[in-house]
Short mmCIF file of C-alpha atoms and ligand atoms in Angstrom, two decimals:
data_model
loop_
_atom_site.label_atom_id
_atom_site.label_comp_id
_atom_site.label_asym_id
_atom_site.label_seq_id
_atom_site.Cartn_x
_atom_site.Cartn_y
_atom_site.Cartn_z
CA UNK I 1 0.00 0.00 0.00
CA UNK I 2 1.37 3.51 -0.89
CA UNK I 3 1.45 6.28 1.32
CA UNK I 4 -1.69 7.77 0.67
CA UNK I 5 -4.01 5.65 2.56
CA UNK I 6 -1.84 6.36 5.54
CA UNK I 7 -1.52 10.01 5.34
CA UNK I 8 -5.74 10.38 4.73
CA UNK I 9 -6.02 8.38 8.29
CA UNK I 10 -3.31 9.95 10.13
CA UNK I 11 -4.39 13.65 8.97
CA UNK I 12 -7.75 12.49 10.66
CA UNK I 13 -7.02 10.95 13.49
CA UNK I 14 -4.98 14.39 13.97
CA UNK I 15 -7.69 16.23 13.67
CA UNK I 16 -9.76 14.53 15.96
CA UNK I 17 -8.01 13.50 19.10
CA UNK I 18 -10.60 13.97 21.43
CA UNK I 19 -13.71 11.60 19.59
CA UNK I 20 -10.55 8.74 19.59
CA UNK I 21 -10.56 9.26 23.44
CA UNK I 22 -13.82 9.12 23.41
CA UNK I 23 -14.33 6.03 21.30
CA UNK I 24 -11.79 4.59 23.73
CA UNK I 25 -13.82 5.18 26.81
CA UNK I 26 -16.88 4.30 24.73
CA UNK I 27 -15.74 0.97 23.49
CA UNK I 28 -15.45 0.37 27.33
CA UNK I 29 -19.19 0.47 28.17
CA UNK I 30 -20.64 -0.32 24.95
CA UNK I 31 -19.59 -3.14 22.00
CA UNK I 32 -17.45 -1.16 19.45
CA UNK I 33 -18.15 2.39 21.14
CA UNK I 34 -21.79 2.89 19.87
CA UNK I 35 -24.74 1.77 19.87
CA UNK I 36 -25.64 1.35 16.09
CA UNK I 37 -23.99 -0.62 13.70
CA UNK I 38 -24.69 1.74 10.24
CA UNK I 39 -22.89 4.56 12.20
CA UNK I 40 -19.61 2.73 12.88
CA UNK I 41 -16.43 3.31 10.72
CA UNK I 42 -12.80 2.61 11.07
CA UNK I 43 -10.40 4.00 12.52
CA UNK I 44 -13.20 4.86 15.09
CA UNK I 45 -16.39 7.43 14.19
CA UNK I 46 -16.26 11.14 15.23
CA UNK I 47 -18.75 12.32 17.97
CA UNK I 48 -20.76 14.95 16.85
CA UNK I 49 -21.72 17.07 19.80
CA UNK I 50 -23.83 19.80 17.79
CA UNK I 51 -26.46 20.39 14.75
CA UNK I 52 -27.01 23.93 13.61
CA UNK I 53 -28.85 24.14 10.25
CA UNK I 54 -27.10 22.50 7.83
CA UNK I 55 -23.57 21.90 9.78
CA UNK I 56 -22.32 19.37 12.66
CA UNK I 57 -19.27 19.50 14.91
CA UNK I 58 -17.67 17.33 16.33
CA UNK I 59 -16.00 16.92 19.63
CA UNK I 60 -12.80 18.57 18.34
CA UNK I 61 -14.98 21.59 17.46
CA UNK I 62 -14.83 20.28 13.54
CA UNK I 63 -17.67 21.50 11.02
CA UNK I 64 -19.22 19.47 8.77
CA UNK I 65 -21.75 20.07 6.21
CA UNK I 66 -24.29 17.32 7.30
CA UNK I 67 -25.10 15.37 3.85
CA UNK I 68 -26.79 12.44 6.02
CA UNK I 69 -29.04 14.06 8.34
CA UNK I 70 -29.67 11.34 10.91
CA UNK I 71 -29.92 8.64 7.61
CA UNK I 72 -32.93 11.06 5.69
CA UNK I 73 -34.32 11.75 9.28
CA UNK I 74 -33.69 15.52 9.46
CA UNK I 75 -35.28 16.64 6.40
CA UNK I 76 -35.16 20.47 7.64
CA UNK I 77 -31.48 19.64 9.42
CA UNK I 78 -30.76 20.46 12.88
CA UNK I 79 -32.67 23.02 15.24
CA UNK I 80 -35.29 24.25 12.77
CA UNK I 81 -36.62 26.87 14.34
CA UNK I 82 -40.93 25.49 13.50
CA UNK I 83 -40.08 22.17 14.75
CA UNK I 84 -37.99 23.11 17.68
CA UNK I 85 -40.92 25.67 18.54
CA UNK I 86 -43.17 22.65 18.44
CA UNK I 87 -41.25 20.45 20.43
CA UNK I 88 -40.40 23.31 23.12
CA UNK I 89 -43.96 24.11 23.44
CA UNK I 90 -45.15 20.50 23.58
CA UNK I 91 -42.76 20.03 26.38
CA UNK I 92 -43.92 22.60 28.46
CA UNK I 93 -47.00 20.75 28.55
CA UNK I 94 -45.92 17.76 29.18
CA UNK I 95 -44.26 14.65 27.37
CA UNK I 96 -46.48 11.44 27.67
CA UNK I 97 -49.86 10.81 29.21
CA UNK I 98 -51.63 7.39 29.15
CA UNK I 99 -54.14 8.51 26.60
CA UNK I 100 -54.79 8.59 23.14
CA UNK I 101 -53.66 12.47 22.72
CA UNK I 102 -54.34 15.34 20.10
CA UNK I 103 -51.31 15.68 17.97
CA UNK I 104 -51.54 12.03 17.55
CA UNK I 105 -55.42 13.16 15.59
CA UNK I 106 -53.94 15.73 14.09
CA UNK I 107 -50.29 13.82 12.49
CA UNK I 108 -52.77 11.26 10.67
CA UNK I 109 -54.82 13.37 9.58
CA UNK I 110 -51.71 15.11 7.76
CA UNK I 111 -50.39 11.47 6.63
CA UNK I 112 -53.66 10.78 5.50
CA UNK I 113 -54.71 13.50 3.18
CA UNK I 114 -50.79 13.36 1.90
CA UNK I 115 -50.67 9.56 0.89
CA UNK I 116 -54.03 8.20 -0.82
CA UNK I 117 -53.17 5.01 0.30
CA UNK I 118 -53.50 5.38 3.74
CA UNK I 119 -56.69 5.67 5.08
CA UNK I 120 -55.55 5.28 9.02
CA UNK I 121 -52.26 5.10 10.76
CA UNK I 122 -50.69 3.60 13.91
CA UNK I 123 -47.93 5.13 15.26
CA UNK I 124 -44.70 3.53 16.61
CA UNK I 125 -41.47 4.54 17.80
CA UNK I 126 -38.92 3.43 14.30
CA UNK I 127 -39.77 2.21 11.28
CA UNK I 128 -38.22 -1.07 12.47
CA UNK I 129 -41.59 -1.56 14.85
CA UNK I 130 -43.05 -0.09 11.40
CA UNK I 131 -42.18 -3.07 9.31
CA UNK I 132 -42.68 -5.67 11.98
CA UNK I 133 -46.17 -4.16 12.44
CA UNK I 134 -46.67 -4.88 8.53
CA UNK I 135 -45.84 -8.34 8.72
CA UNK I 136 -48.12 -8.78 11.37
CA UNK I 137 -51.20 -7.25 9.96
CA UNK I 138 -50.34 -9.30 6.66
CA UNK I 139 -50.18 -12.39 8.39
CA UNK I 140 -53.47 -11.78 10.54
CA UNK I 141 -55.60 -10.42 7.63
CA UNK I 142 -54.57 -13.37 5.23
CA UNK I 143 -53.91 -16.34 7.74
CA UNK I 144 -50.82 -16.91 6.20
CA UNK I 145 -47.35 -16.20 7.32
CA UNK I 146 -44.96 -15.94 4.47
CA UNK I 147 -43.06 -13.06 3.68
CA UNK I 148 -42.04 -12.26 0.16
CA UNK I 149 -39.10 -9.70 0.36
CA UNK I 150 -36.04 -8.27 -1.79
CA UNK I 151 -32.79 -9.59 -1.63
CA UNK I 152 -30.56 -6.77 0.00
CA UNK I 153 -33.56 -5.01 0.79
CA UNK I 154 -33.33 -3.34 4.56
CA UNK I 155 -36.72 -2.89 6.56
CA UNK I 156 -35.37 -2.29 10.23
CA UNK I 157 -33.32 -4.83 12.45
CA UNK I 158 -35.95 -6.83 13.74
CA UNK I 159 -35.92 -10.88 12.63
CA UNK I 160 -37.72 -10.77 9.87
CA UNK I 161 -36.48 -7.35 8.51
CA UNK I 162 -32.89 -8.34 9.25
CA UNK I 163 -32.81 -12.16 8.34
CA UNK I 164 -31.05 -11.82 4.26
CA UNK I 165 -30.78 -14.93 1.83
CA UNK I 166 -27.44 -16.07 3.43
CA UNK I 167 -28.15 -17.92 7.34
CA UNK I 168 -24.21 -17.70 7.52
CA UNK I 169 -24.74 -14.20 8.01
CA UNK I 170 -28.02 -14.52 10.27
CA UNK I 171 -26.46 -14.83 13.09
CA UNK I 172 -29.52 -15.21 16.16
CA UNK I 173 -32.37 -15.20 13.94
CA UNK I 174 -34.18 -18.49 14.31
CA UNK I 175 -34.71 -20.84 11.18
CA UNK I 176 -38.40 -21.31 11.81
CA UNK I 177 -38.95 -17.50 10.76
CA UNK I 178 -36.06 -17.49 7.68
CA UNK I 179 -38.70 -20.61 6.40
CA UNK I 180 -41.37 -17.91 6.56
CA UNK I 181 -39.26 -15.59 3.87
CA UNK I 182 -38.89 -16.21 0.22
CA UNK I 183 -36.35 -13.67 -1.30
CA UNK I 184 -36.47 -12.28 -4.51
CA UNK I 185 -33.88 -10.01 -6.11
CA UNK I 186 -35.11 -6.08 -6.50
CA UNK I 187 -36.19 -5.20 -10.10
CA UNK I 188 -37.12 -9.12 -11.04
CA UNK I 189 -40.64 -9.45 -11.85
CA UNK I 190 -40.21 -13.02 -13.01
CA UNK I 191 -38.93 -13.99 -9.73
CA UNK I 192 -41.64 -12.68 -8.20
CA UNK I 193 -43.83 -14.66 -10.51
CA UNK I 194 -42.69 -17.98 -9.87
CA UNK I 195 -42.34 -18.08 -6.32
CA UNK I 196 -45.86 -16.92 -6.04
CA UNK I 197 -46.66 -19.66 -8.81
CA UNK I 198 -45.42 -22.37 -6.42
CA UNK I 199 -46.03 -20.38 -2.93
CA UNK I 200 -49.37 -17.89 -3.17
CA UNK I 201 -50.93 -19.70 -0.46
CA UNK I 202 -47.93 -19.87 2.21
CA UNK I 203 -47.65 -16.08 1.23
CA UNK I 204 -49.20 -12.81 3.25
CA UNK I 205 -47.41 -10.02 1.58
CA UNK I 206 -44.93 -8.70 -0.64
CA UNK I 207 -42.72 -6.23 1.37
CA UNK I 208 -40.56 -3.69 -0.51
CA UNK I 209 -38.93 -0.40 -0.45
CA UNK I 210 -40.18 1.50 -3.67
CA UNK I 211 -36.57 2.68 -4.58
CA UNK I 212 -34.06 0.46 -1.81
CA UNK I 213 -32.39 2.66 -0.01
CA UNK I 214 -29.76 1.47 1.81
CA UNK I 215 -29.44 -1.65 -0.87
CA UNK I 216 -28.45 1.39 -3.05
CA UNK I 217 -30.93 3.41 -4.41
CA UNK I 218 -31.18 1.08 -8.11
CA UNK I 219 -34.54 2.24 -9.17
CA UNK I 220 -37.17 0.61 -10.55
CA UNK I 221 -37.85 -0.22 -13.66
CA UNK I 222 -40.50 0.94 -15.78
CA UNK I 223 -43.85 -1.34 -14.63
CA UNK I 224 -41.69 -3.24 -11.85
CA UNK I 225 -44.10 -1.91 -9.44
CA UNK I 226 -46.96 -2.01 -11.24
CA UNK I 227 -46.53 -5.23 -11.73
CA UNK I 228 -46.03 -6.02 -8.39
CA UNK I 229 -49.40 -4.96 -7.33
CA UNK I 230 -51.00 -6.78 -10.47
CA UNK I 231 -49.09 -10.18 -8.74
CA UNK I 232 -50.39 -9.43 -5.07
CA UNK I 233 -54.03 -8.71 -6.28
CA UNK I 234 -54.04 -11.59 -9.09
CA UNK I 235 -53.00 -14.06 -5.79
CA UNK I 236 -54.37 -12.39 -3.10
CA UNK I 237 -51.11 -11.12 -1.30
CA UNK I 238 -50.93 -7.76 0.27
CA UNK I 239 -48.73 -4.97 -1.23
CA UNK I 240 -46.59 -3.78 1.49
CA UNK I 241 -44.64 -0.38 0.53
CA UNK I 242 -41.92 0.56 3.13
CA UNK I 243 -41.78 4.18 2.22
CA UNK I 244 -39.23 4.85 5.58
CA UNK I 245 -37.01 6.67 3.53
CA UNK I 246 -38.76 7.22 0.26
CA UNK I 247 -41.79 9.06 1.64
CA UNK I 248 -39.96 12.30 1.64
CA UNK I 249 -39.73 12.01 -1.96
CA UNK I 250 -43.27 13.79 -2.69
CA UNK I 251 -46.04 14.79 -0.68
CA UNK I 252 -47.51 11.29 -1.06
CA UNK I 253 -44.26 9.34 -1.12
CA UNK I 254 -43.17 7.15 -4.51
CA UNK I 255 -45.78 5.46 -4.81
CA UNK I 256 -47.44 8.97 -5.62
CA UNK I 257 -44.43 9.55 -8.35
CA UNK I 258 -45.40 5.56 -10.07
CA UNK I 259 -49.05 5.69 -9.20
CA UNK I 260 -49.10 2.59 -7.68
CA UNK I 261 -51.38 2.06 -4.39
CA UNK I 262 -50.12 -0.76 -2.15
CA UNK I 263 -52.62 -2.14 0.73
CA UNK I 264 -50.22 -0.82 3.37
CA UNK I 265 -47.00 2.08 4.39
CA UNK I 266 -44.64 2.17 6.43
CA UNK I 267 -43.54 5.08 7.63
CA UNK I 268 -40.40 6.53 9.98
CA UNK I 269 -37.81 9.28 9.82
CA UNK I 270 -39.28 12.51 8.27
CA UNK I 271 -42.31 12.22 10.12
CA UNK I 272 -41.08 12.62 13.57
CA UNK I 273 -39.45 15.63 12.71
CA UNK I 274 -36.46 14.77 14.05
CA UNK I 275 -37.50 12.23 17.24
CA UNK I 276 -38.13 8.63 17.23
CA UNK I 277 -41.01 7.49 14.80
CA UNK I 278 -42.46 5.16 12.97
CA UNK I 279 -46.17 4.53 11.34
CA UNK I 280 -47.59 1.90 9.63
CA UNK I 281 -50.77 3.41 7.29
CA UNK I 282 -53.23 1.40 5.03
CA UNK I 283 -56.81 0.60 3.75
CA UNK I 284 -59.50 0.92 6.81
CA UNK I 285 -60.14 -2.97 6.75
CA UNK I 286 -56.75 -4.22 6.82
CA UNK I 287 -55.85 -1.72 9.95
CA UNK I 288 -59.12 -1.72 11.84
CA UNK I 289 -57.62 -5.17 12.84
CA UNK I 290 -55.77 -2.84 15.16
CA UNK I 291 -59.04 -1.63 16.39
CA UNK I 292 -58.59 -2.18 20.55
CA UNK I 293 -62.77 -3.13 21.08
CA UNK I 294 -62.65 -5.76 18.58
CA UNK I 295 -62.76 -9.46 19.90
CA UNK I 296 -60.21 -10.14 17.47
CA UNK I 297 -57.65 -6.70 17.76
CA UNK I 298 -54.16 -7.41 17.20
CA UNK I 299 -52.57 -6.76 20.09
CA UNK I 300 -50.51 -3.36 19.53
CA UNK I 301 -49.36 -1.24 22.70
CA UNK I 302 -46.08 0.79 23.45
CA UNK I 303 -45.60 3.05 26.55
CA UNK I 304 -44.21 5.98 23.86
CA UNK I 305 -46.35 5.13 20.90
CA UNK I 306 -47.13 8.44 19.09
CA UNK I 307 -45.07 10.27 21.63
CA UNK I 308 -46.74 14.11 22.08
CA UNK I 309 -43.62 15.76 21.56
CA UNK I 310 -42.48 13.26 18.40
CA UNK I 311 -46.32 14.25 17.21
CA UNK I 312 -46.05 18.23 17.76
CA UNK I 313 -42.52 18.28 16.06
CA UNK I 314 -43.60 15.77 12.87
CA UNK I 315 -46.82 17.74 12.14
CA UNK I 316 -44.33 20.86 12.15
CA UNK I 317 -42.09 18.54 9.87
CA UNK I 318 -44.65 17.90 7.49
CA UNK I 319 -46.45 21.35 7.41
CA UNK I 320 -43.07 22.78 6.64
CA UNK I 321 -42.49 20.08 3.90
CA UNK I 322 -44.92 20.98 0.79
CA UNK I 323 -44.50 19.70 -2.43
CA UNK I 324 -42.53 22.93 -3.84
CA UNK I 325 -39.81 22.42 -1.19
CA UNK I 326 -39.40 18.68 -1.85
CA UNK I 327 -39.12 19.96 -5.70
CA UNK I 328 -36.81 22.01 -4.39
CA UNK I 329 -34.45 19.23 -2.34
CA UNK I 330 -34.92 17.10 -5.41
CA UNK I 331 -33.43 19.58 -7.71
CA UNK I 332 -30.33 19.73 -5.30
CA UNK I 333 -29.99 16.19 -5.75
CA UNK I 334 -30.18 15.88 -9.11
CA UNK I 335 -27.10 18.96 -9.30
CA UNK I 336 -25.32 16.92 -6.76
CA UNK I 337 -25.81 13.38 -7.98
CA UNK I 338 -24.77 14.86 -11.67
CA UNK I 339 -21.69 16.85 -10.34
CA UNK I 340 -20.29 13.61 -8.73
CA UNK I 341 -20.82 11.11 -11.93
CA UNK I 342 -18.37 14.48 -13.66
CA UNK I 343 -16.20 14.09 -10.70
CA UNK I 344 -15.49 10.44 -11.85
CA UNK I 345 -15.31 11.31 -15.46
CA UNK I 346 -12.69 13.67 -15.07
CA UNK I 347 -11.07 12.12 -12.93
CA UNK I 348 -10.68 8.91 -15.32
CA UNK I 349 -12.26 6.89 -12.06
CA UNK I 350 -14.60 4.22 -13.03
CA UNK I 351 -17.52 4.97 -10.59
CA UNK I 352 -21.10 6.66 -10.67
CA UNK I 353 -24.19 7.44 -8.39
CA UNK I 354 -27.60 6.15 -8.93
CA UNK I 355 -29.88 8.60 -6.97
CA UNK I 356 -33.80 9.62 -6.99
CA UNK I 357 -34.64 13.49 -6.42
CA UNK I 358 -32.53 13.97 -2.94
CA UNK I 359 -31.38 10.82 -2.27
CA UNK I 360 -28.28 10.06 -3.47
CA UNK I 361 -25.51 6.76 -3.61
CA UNK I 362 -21.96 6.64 -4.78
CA UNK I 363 -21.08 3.47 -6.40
CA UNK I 364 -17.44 2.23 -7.81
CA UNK I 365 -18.24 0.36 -10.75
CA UNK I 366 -19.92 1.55 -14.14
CA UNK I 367 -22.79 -0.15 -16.41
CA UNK I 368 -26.36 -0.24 -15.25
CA UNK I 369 -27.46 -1.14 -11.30
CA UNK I 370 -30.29 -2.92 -11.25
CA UNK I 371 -30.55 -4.38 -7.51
CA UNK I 372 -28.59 -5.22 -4.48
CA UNK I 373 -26.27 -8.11 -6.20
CA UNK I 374 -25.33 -5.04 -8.46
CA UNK I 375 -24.79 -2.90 -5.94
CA UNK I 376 -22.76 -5.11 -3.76
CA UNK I 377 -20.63 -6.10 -7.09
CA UNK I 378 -19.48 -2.55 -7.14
CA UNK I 379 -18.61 -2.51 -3.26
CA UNK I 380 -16.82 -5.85 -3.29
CA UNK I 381 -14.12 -4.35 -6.35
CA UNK I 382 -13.36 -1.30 -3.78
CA UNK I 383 -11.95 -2.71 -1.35
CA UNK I 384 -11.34 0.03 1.77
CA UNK I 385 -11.98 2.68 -1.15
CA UNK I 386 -15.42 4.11 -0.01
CA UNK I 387 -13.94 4.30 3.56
CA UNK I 388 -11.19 6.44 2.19
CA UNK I 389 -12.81 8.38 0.23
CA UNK I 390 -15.21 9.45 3.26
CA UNK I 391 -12.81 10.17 5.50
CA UNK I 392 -10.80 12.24 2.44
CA UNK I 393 -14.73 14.31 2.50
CA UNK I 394 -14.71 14.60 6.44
CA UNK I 395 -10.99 16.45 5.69
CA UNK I 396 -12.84 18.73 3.61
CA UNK I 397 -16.13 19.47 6.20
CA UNK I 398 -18.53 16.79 3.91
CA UNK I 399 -20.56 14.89 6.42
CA UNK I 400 -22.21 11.17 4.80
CA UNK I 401 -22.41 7.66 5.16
CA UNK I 402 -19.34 6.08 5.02
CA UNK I 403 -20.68 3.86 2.54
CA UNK I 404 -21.21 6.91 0.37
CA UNK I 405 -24.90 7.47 0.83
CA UNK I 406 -25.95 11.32 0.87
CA UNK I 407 -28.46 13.20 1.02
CA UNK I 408 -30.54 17.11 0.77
CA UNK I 409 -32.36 18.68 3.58
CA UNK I 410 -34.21 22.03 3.27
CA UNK I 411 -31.53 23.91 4.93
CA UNK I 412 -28.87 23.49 1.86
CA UNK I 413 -28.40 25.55 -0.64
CA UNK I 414 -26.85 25.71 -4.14
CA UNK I 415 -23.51 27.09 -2.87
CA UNK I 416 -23.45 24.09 -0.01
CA UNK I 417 -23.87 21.43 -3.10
CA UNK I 418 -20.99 23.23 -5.36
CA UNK I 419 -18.93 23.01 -2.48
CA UNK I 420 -19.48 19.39 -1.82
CA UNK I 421 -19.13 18.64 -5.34
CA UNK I 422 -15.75 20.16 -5.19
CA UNK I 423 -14.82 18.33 -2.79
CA UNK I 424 -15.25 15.07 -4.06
CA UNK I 425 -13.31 16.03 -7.15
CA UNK I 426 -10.57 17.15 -5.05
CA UNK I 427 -11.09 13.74 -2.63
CA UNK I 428 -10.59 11.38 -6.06
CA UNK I 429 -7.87 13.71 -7.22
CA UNK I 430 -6.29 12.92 -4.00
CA UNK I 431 -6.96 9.00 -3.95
CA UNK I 432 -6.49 8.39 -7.73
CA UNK I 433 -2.49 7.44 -6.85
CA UNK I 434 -3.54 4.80 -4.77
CA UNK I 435 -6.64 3.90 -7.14
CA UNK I 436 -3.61 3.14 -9.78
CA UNK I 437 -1.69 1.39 -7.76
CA UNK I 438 -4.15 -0.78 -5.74
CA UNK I 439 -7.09 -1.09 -7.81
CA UNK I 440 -6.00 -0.62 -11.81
CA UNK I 441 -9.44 -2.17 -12.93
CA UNK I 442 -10.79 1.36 -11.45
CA UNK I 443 -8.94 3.60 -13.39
CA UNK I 444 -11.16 4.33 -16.48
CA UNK I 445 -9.51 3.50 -19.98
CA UNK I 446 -8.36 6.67 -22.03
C1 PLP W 501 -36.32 1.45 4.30
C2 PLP W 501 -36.16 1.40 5.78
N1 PLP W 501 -37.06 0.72 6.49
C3 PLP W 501 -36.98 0.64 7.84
C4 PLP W 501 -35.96 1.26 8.50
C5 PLP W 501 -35.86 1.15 9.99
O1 PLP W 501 -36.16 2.36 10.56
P1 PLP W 501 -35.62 2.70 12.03
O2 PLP W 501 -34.15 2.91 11.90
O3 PLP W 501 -36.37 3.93 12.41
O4 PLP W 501 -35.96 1.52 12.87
C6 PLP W 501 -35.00 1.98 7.80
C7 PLP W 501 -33.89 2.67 8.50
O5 PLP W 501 -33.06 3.30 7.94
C8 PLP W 501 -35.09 2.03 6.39
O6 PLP W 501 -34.17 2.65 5.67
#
């Protein structure tokens, strides 16, 4: 290895001696020094202490333009003045009373007249409980409880979300649920087909994200979806959308942008403007099993279900969220998504980004990404390269995923995304040495 590699993680570790004391003490009290796997990177993570707008900083008193925003979370980024009013005010009041409360009316009421497909809502506390809560209502309403979901695809970490095709890698997740699942890969319509050719009656619902997220943001192709819902309907399978992420994509999430109506939601993230949230929403007879006088309810309770300050600060997160502004955020990804895929070109890198409206993923590997296997192909060729390359950003004040996932809040401007864009040209100026060197197959041919 040349000495770039070493002089990117030595310049950071310089600049951030007190979050490697911390991740010392951390990794005392807690496995690895945190508390959630997707926000671990080597040599150890940098603890952000503040959120102003659009910035971060870190323990070392670092800035960062945030470009990840709590994973899509903070759609209006940190300390918005309308949701931090709500919030404040809610708390003055009072945080949680053993009732069903107000804002917790007035939030699905909002959901409701934004997404056509959801005719009620139950709120949780993560779109993990969101997804579970799916399954559940699937399985009740049909009697049956398969699972049909997307290779790659990520739905939360409880068994079912977080059990993938591989049981090497499912470590603690018992084998009578992983016979519940069938997997098919994103974007494969014929898969779909023939497992529900052979499996229909086993089957409760199909559960996918609209445009996967974390598997990578490949979208979908023309009719994918619509063809989904023609399978579910033509064997009596629920639809199940988990719009976690892609819900702040337009006022009534993607399936408003491909016009397809699924029999259920799941929602998280930009709805709790800012706190812990989750919702599943869907037609009145498939959630009235929730309905607590009913002989046969579902059993749902949760001491902070549709917390009162969660519900004041997401109905200020939605009312501040019209369909202008998400034009708006959308725009900002297209500039950025199309000012990395230059960054590559003239940088004779072999690398692109697939991305929908502010949403955005940096992949190292060209030709067309259709699902997760593609995605993952591109990953596996890179080696430690994403890692580098995000901590080559952090030197420049870009805050992401280290697995080169970004995204737009409505606190960034045009400037903010010209800077970041510069950055990353800069970043694979910087890396391209050891790109020759380690990884020839990555340098793109002249
Ligand atoms: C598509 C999708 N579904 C579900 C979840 C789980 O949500 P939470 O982290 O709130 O449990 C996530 C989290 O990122 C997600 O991306």
């Amino acid at each position: 290895m040349n000495s770039v590699p070493e002089h990117i993680v030595g310049r950071y570790v310089e600049r951030t001696p007190k979050s490697q004391a911390m991740n010392e003490r951390a990794r005392r009290v807690m496995p690895g020094g945190n508390t959630r796997t997707g926000v671990h990177y080597a040599p150890y993570p940098a603890f952000m202490v503040q959120g102003s707008g659009a910035y971060l900083t870190d323990l070392d008193g670092n800035r960062y333009l945030d470009l990840l925003n709590n994973f899509t979370s903070l759609v209006h980024g940190h300390v918005h003045p309308a949701l931090n009013d709500a919030a404040q005010k809610q708390l003055a009041k009072g945080t949680a009373f053993a009732s069903p409360m107000v804002g917790q009316v007035e939030l699905a009421e909002i959901i409701c007249e934004r997404v056509p497909s959801v005719e009620q809502v139950r709120f949780c506390n993560s779109g993990t409980e969101a997804t579970m809560l799916a399954a559940r209502a699937a399985r009740a309403y049909t009697g049956r409880s398969g699972i049909l979901k997307m290779r790659g695809g990520y739905h939360g970490s409880h068994d079912l979300a977080a059990a993938t095709a591989d049981p090497e890698a499912d470590r603690g997740i018992p084998d009578g649920l992983r016979q519940n699942i069938f997997f098919a890969p994103f974007n494969d319509l014929n898969a779909v087909k023939s497992i529900l050719a052979e499996h229909a009656r086993e089957i409760a619902g199909i559960l996918v994200e609209p445009v996967p997220h974390a598997g990578g943001v490949p979208l979908p192709r023309d009719k994918y979806l619509a063809g989904l819902r023609a399978l579910a309907d033509k064997h009596n399978v629920l639809l199940i959308f988990d719009e976690v992420i892609t819900l702040r994509l337009s006022e009534g999430g993607y399936q408003n942008i491909a016009d397809v109506v699924p029999d259920m939601t799941a929602m998280g993230k930009i709805i709790g403007g800012g706190f812990a949230v989750g919702a599943l929403g869907g037609k009145r007879d498939i959630m009235s099993q929730f309905d607590p006088a009913r002989k046969d309810r579902i059993l749902h309770s949760g001491t902070f279900n549709g917390h009162s300050v969660t519900m004041a600060a997401g109905i200020a997160s939605l009312q501040n969220l019209p369909q202008a502004e998400i034009d708006r955020i959308n725009a900002l990804g297209d500039a950025l998504a199309s000012g990395f895929d230059d960054a590559f070109k003239e940088a004779g890198i072999v690398g692109k980004t697939t991305h929908v409206g502010s949403l955005i993923q940096v992949h190292w590997r060209d030709g067309e990404i259709y699902n997760m296997d593609d995605v993952a192909d591109g990953f596996r060729n890179a080696g430690e390269l994403p890692y580098l390359l995000h901590l080559a950003m952090l030197h420049r004040g870009i805050y992401a995923a280290a697995r080169g996932e970004y995204n737009i809040s409505t606190v960034v401007n045009e400037s903010e995304v010209h800077r970041a864009i510069a950055a990353f040209n800069e970043s694979l100026d910087e890396l391209k040495p050891h790109i020759a060197e380690q990884y020839p197959a990555l340098i793109a041919a002249s």
